[in-house]
PDB file of C-alpha atoms in Angstrom:
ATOM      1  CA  UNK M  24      -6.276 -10.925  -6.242  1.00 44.00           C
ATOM      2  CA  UNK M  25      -9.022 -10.384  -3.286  1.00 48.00           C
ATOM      3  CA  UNK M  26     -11.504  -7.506  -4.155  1.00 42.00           C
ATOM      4  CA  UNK M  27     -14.665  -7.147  -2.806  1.00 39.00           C
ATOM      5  CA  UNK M  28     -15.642  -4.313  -5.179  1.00 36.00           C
ATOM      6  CA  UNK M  29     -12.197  -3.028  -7.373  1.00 36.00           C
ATOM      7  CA  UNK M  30      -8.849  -1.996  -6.628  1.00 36.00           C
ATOM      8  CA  UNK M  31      -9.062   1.200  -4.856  1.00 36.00           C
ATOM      9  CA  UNK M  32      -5.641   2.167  -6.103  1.00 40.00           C
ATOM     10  CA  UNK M  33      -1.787   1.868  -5.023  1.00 39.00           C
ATOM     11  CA  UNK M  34      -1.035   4.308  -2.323  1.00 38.00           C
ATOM     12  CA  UNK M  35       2.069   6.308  -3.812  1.00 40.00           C
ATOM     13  CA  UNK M  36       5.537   6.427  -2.237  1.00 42.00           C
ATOM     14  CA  UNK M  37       6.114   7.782   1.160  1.00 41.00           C
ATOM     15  CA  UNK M  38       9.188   9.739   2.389  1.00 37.00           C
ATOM     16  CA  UNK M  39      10.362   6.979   3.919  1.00 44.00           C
ATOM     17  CA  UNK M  40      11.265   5.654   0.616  1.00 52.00           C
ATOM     18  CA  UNK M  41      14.975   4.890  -0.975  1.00 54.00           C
ATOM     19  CA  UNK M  42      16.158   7.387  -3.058  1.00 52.00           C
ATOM     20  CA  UNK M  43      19.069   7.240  -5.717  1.00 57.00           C
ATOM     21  CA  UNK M  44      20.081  11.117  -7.194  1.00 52.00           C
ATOM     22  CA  UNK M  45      22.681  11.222 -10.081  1.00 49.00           C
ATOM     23  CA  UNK M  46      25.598  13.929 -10.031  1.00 41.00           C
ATOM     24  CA  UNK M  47      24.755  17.372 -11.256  1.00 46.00           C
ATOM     25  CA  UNK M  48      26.776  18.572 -14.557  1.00 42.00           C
ATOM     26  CA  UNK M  49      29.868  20.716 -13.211  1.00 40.00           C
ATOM     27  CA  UNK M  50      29.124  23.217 -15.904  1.00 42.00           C
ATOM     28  CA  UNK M  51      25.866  23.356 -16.781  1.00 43.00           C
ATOM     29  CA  UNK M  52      25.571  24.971 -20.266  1.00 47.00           C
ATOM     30  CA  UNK M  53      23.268  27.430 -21.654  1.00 48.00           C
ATOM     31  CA  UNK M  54      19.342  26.798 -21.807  1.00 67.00           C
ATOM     32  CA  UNK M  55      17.142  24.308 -19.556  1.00 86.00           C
ATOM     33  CA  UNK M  56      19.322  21.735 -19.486  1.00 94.00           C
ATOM     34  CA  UNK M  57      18.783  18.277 -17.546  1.00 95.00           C
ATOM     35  CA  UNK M  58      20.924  18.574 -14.852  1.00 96.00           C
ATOM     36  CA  UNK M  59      20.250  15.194 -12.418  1.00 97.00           C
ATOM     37  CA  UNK M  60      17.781  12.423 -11.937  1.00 98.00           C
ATOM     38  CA  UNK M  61      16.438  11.147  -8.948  1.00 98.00           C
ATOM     39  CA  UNK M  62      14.553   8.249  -7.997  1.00 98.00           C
ATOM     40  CA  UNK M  63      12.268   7.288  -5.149  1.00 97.00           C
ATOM     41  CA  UNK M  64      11.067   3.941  -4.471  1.00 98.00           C
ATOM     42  CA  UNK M  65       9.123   1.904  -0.783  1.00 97.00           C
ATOM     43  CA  UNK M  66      12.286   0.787   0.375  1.00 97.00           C
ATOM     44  CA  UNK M  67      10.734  -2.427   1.873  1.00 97.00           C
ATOM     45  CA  UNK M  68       8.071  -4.774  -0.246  1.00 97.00           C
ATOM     46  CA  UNK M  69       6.626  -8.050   0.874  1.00 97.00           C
ATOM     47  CA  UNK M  70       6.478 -10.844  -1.473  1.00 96.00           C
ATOM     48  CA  UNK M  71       3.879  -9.272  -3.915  1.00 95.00           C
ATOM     49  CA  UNK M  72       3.052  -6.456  -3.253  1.00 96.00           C
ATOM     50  CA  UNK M  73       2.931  -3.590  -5.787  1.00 96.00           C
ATOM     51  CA  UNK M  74       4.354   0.308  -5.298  1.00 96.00           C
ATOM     52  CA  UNK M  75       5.341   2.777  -7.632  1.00 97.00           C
ATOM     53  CA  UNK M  76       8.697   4.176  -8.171  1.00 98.00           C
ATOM     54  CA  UNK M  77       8.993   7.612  -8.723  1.00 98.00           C
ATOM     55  CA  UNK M  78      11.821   9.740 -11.276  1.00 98.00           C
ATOM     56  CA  UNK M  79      12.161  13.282 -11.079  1.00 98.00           C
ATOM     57  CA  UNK M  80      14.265  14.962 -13.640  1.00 97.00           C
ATOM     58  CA  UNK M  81      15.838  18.106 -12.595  1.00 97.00           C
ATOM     59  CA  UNK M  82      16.635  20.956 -15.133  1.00 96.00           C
ATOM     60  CA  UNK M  83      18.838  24.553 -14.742  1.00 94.00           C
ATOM     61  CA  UNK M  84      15.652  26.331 -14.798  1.00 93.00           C
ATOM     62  CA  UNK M  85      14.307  25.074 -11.511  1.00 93.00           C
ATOM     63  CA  UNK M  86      11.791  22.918 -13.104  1.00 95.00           C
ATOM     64  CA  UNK M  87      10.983  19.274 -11.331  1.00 97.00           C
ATOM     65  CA  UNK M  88       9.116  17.640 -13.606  1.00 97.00           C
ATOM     66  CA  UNK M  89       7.920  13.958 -12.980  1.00 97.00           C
ATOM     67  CA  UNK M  90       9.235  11.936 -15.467  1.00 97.00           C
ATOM     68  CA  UNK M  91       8.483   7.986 -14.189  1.00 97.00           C
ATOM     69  CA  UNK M  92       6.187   7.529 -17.104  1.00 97.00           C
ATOM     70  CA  UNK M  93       8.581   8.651 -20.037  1.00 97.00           C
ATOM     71  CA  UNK M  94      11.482   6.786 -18.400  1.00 98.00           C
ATOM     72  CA  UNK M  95      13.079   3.463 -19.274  1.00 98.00           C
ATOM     73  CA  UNK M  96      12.950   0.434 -15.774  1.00 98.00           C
ATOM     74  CA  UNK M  97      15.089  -2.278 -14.803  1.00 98.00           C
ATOM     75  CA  UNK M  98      16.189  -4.323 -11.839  1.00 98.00           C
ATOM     76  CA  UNK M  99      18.953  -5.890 -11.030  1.00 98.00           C
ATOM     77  CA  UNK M 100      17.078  -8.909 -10.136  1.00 98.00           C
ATOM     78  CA  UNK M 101      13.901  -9.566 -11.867  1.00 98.00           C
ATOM     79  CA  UNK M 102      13.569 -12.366  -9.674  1.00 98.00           C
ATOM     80  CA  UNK M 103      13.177 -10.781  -6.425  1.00 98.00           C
ATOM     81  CA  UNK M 104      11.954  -7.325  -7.805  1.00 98.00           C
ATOM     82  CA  UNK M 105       9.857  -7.177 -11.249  1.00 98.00           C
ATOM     83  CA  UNK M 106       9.573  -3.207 -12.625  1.00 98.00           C
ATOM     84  CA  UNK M 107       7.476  -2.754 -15.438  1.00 98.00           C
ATOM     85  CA  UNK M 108       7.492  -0.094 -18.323  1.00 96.00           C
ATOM     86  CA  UNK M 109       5.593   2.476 -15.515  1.00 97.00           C
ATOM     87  CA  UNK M 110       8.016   2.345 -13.186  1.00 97.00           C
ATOM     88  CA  UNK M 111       5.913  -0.223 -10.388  1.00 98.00           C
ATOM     89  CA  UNK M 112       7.767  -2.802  -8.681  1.00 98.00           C
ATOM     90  CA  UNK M 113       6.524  -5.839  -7.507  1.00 98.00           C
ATOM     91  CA  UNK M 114       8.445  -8.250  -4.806  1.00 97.00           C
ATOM     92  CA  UNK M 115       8.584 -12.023  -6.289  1.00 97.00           C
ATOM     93  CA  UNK M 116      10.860 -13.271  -3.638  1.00 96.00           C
ATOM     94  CA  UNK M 117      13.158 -12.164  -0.448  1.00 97.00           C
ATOM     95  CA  UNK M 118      16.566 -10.808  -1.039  1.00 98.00           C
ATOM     96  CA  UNK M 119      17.384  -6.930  -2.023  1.00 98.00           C
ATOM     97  CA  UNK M 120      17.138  -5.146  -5.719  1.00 98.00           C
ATOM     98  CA  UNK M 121      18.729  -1.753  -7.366  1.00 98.00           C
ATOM     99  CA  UNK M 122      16.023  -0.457  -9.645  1.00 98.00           C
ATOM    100  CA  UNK M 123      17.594   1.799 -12.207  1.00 98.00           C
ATOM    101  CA  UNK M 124      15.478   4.476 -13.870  1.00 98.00           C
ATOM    102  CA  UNK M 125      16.491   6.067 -17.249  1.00 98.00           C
ATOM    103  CA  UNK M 126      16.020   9.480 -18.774  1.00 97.00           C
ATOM    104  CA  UNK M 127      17.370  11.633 -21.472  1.00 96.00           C
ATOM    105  CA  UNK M 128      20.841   9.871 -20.902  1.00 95.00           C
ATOM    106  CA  UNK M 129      20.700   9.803 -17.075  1.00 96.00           C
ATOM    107  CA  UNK M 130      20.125   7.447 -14.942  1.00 97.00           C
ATOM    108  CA  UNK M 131      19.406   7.022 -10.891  1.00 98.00           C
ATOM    109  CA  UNK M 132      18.939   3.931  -8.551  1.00 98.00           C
ATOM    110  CA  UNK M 133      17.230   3.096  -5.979  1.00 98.00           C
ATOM    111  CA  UNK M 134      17.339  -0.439  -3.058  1.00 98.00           C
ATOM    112  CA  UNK M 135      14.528  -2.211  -2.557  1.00 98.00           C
ATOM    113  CA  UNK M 136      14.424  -4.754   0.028  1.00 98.00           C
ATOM    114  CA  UNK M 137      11.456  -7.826  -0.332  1.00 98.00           C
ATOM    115  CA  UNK M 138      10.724  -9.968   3.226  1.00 96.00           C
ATOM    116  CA  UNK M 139       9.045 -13.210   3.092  1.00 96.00           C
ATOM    117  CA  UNK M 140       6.815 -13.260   6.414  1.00 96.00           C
ATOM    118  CA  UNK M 141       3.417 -13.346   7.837  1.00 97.00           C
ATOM    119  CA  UNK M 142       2.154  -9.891   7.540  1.00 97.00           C
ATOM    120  CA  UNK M 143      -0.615  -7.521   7.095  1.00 96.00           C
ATOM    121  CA  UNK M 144       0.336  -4.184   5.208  1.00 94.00           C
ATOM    122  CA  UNK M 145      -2.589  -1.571   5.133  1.00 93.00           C
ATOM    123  CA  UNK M 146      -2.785   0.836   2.543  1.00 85.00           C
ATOM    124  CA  UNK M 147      -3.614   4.499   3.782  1.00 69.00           C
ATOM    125  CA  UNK M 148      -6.613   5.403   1.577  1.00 63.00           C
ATOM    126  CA  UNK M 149      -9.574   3.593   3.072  1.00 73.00           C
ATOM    127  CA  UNK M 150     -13.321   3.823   2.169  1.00 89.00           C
ATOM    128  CA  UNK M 151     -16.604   3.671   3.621  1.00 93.00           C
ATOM    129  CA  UNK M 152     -20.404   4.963   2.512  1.00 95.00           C
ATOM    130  CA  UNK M 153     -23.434   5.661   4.358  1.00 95.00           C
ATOM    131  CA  UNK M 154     -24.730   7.833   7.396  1.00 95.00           C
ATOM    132  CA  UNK M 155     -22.693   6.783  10.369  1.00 97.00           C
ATOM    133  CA  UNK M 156     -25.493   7.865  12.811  1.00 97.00           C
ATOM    134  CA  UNK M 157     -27.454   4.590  15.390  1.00 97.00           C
ATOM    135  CA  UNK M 158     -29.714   2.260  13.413  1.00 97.00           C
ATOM    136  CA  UNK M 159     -28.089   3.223  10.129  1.00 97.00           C
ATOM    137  CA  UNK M 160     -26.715   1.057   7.450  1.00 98.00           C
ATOM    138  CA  UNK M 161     -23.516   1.563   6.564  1.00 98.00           C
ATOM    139  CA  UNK M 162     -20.133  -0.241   4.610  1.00 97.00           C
ATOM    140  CA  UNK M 163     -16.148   0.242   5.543  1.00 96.00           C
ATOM    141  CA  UNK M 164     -13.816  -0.925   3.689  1.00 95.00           C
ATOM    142  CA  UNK M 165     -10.242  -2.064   4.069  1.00 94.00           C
ATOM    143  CA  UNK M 166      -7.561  -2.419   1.702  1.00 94.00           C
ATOM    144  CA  UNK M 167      -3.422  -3.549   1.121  1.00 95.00           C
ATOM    145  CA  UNK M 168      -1.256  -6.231   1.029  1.00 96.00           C
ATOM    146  CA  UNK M 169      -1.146 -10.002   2.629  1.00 97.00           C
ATOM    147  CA  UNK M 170       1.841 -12.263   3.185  1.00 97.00           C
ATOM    148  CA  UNK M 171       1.493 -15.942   4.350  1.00 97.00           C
ATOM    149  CA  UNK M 172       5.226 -17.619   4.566  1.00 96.00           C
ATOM    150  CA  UNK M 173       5.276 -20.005   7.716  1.00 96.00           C
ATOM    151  CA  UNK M 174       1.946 -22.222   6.395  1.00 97.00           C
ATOM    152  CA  UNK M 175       0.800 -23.517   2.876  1.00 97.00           C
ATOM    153  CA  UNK M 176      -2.399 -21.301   4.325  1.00 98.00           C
ATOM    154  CA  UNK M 177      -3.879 -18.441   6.054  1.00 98.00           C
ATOM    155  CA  UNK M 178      -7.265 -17.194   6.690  1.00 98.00           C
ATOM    156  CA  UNK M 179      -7.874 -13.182   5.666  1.00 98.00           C
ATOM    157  CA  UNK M 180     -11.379 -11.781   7.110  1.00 98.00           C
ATOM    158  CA  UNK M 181     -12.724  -8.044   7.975  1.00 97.00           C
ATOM    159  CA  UNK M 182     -13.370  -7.229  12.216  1.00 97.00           C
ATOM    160  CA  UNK M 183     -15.972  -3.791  12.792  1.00 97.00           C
ATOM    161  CA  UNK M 184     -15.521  -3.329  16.336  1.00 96.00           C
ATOM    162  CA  UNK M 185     -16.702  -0.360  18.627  1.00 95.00           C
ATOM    163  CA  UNK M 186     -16.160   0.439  22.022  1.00 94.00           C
ATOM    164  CA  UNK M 187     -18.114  -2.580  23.747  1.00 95.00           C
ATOM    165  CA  UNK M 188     -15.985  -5.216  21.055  1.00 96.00           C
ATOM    166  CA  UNK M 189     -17.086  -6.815  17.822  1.00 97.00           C
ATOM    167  CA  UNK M 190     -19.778  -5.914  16.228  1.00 98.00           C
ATOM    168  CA  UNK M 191     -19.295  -8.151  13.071  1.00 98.00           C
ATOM    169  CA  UNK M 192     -16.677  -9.787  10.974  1.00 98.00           C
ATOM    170  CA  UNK M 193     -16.424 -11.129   6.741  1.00 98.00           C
ATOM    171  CA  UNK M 194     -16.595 -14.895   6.412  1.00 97.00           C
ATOM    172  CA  UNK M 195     -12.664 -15.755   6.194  1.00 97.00           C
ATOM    173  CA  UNK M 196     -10.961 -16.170   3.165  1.00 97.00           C
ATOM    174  CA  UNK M 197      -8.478 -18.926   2.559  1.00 98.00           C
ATOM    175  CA  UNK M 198      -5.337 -17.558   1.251  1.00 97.00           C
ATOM    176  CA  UNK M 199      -2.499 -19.273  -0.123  1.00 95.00           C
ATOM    177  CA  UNK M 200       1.362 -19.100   0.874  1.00 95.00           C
ATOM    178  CA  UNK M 201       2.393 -16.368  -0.836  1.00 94.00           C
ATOM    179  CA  UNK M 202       0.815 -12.352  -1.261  1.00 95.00           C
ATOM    180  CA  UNK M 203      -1.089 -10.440  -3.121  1.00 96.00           C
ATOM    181  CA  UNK M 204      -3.302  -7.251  -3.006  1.00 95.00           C
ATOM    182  CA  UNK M 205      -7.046  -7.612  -0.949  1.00 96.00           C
ATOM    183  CA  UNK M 206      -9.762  -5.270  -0.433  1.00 95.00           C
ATOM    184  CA  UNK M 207     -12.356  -6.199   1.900  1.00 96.00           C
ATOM    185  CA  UNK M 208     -15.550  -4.526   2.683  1.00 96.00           C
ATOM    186  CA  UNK M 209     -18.993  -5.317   4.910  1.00 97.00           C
ATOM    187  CA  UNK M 210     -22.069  -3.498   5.232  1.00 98.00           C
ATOM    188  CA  UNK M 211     -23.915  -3.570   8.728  1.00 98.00           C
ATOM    189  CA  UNK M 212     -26.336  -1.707  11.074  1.00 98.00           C
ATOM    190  CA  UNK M 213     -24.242   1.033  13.485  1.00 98.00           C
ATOM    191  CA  UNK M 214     -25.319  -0.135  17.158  1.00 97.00           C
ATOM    192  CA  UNK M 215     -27.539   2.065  18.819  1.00 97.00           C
ATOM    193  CA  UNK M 216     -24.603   2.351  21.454  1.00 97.00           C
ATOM    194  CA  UNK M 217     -21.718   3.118  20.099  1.00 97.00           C
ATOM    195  CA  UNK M 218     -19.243   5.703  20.014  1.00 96.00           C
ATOM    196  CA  UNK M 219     -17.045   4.989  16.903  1.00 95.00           C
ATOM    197  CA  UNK M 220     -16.973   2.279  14.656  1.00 96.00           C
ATOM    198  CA  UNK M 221     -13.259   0.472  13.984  1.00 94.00           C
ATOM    199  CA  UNK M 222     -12.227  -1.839  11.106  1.00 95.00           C
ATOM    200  CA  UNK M 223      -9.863  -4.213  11.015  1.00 95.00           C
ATOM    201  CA  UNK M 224      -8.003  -6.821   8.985  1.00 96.00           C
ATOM    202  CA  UNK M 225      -7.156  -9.940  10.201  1.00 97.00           C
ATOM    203  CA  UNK M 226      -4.777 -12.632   9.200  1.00 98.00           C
ATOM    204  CA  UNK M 227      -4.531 -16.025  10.885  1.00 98.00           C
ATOM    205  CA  UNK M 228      -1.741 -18.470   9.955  1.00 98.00           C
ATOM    206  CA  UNK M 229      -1.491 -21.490  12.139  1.00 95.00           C
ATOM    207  CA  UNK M 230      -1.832 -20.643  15.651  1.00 94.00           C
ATOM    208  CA  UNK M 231      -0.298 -16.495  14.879  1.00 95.00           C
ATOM    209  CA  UNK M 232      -2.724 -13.889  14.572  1.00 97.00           C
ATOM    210  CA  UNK M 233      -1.915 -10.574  12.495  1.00 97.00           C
ATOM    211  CA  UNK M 234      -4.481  -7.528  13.040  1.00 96.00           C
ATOM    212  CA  UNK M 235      -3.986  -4.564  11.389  1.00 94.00           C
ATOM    213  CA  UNK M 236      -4.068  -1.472  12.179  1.00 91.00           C
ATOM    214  CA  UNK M 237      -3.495  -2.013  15.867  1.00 79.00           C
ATOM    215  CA  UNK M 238      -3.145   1.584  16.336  1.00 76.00           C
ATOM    216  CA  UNK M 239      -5.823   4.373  16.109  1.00 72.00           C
ATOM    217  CA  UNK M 240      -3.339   6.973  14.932  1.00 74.00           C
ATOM    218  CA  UNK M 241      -3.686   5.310  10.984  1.00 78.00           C
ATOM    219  CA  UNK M 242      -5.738   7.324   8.959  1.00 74.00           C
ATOM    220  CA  UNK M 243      -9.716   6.775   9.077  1.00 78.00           C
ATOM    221  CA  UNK M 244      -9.146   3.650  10.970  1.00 89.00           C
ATOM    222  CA  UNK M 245     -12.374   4.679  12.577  1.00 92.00           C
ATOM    223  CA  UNK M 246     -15.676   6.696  11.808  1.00 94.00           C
ATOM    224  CA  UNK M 247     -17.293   8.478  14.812  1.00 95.00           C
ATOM    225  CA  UNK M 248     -20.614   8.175  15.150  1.00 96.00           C
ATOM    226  CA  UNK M 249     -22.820  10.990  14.747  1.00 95.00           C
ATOM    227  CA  UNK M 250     -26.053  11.899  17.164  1.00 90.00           C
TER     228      UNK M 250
END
């Protein structure tokens, strides 16, 4: 694992998720009975990265309770998706996985699909700390998941840009084929000229260069600067 200070945290599932929902009771008896289980998992993992699944249990009553800690986890195949006893998966190698949740007798599904490539996967809870105003000193920092498949090797480093290009960048890190979780931080002066101040990770494996985020629509991808 690459941390520069600690594991900010996993970011939770998105709606974009797989989803497996059992079949209500036809006749539902008297009191709060569990009626259904559903499960939500990210539907696509590279090789080791780490999201929660999600189990919701739903009773007569109305109530939705989350249930992913009292249930019981499996996979189809361990060997391309690990679940532990909390419900996270893990991808170990490409190929697709049913995790099955279990709850009270029920029991709900959900595909996960883990891709071997050269990738960059950005959590969306980011960090920084200072005053982002010109001449201050201030730290970004940028988390998720790397992937290096076509080398034995990549190099993983942090880019603060502004409007006028670079402003500085983390020595590179060599990482081996393979993935796993970094977080990546550096602490620098805000130029007296800019605007807004970017970060980015990079990725270079061979002669293919991965930056992420490209796009300025991810959350806190930049700090303006304040005057």
């Amino acid at each position: 694992m690459l941390a520069g200070v600690g594991i900010l945290g996993i970011a939770a599932c998105g709606a974009n998720g797989s989803v497996g929902l059992t079949t209500p009771s036809p006749t539902p008896g008297t009191g709060d009975q569990l009626l259904a289980l559903a499960v939500s998992c990210q539907a696509a993992l590279l090789i080791g990265e780490r999201a929660p699944c999600i189990a919701v249990a739903s009773y007569g009553s109305g109530r939705q309770p989350l249930v992913s800690f009292e249930s019981t986890w499996s996979s189809s195949r361990p060997d391309v998706v690990a679940v532990d006893g909390l419900g996270v998966s893990t991808g170990k190698s490409a190929g697709e996985a049913t995790v099955t949740a279990s709850y009270q007798g029920r029991q709900a599904t959900a595909l996960i699909v883990v891709t071997e490539e050269d990738a960059l996967r950005i959590s969306s809870g980011q960090a920084h700390q200072g005053d982002f105003t010109p001449g201050s000193t201030v730290t970004m920092w940028l988390q998720g998941y790397y992937s290096v498949a076509s080398a034995a090797t990549g190099r993983l480093s942090l880019r603060i840009s502004d409007q006028t290009g670079t402003i500085t960048t983390t020595a590179p890190l060599t990482v081996a084929k393979g993935g796993d979780f970094f977080l990546l931080s550096r602490t620098f002066v805000v130029p007296d000229t800019s605007v807004e101040v970017c970060r980015t990770a990079v990725l270079e494996v061979g002669a293919v260069t991965i930056a992420e985020p490209h796009s300025k629509t991810f959350p806190l991808w930049c700090i303006p600067i304040r005057r």
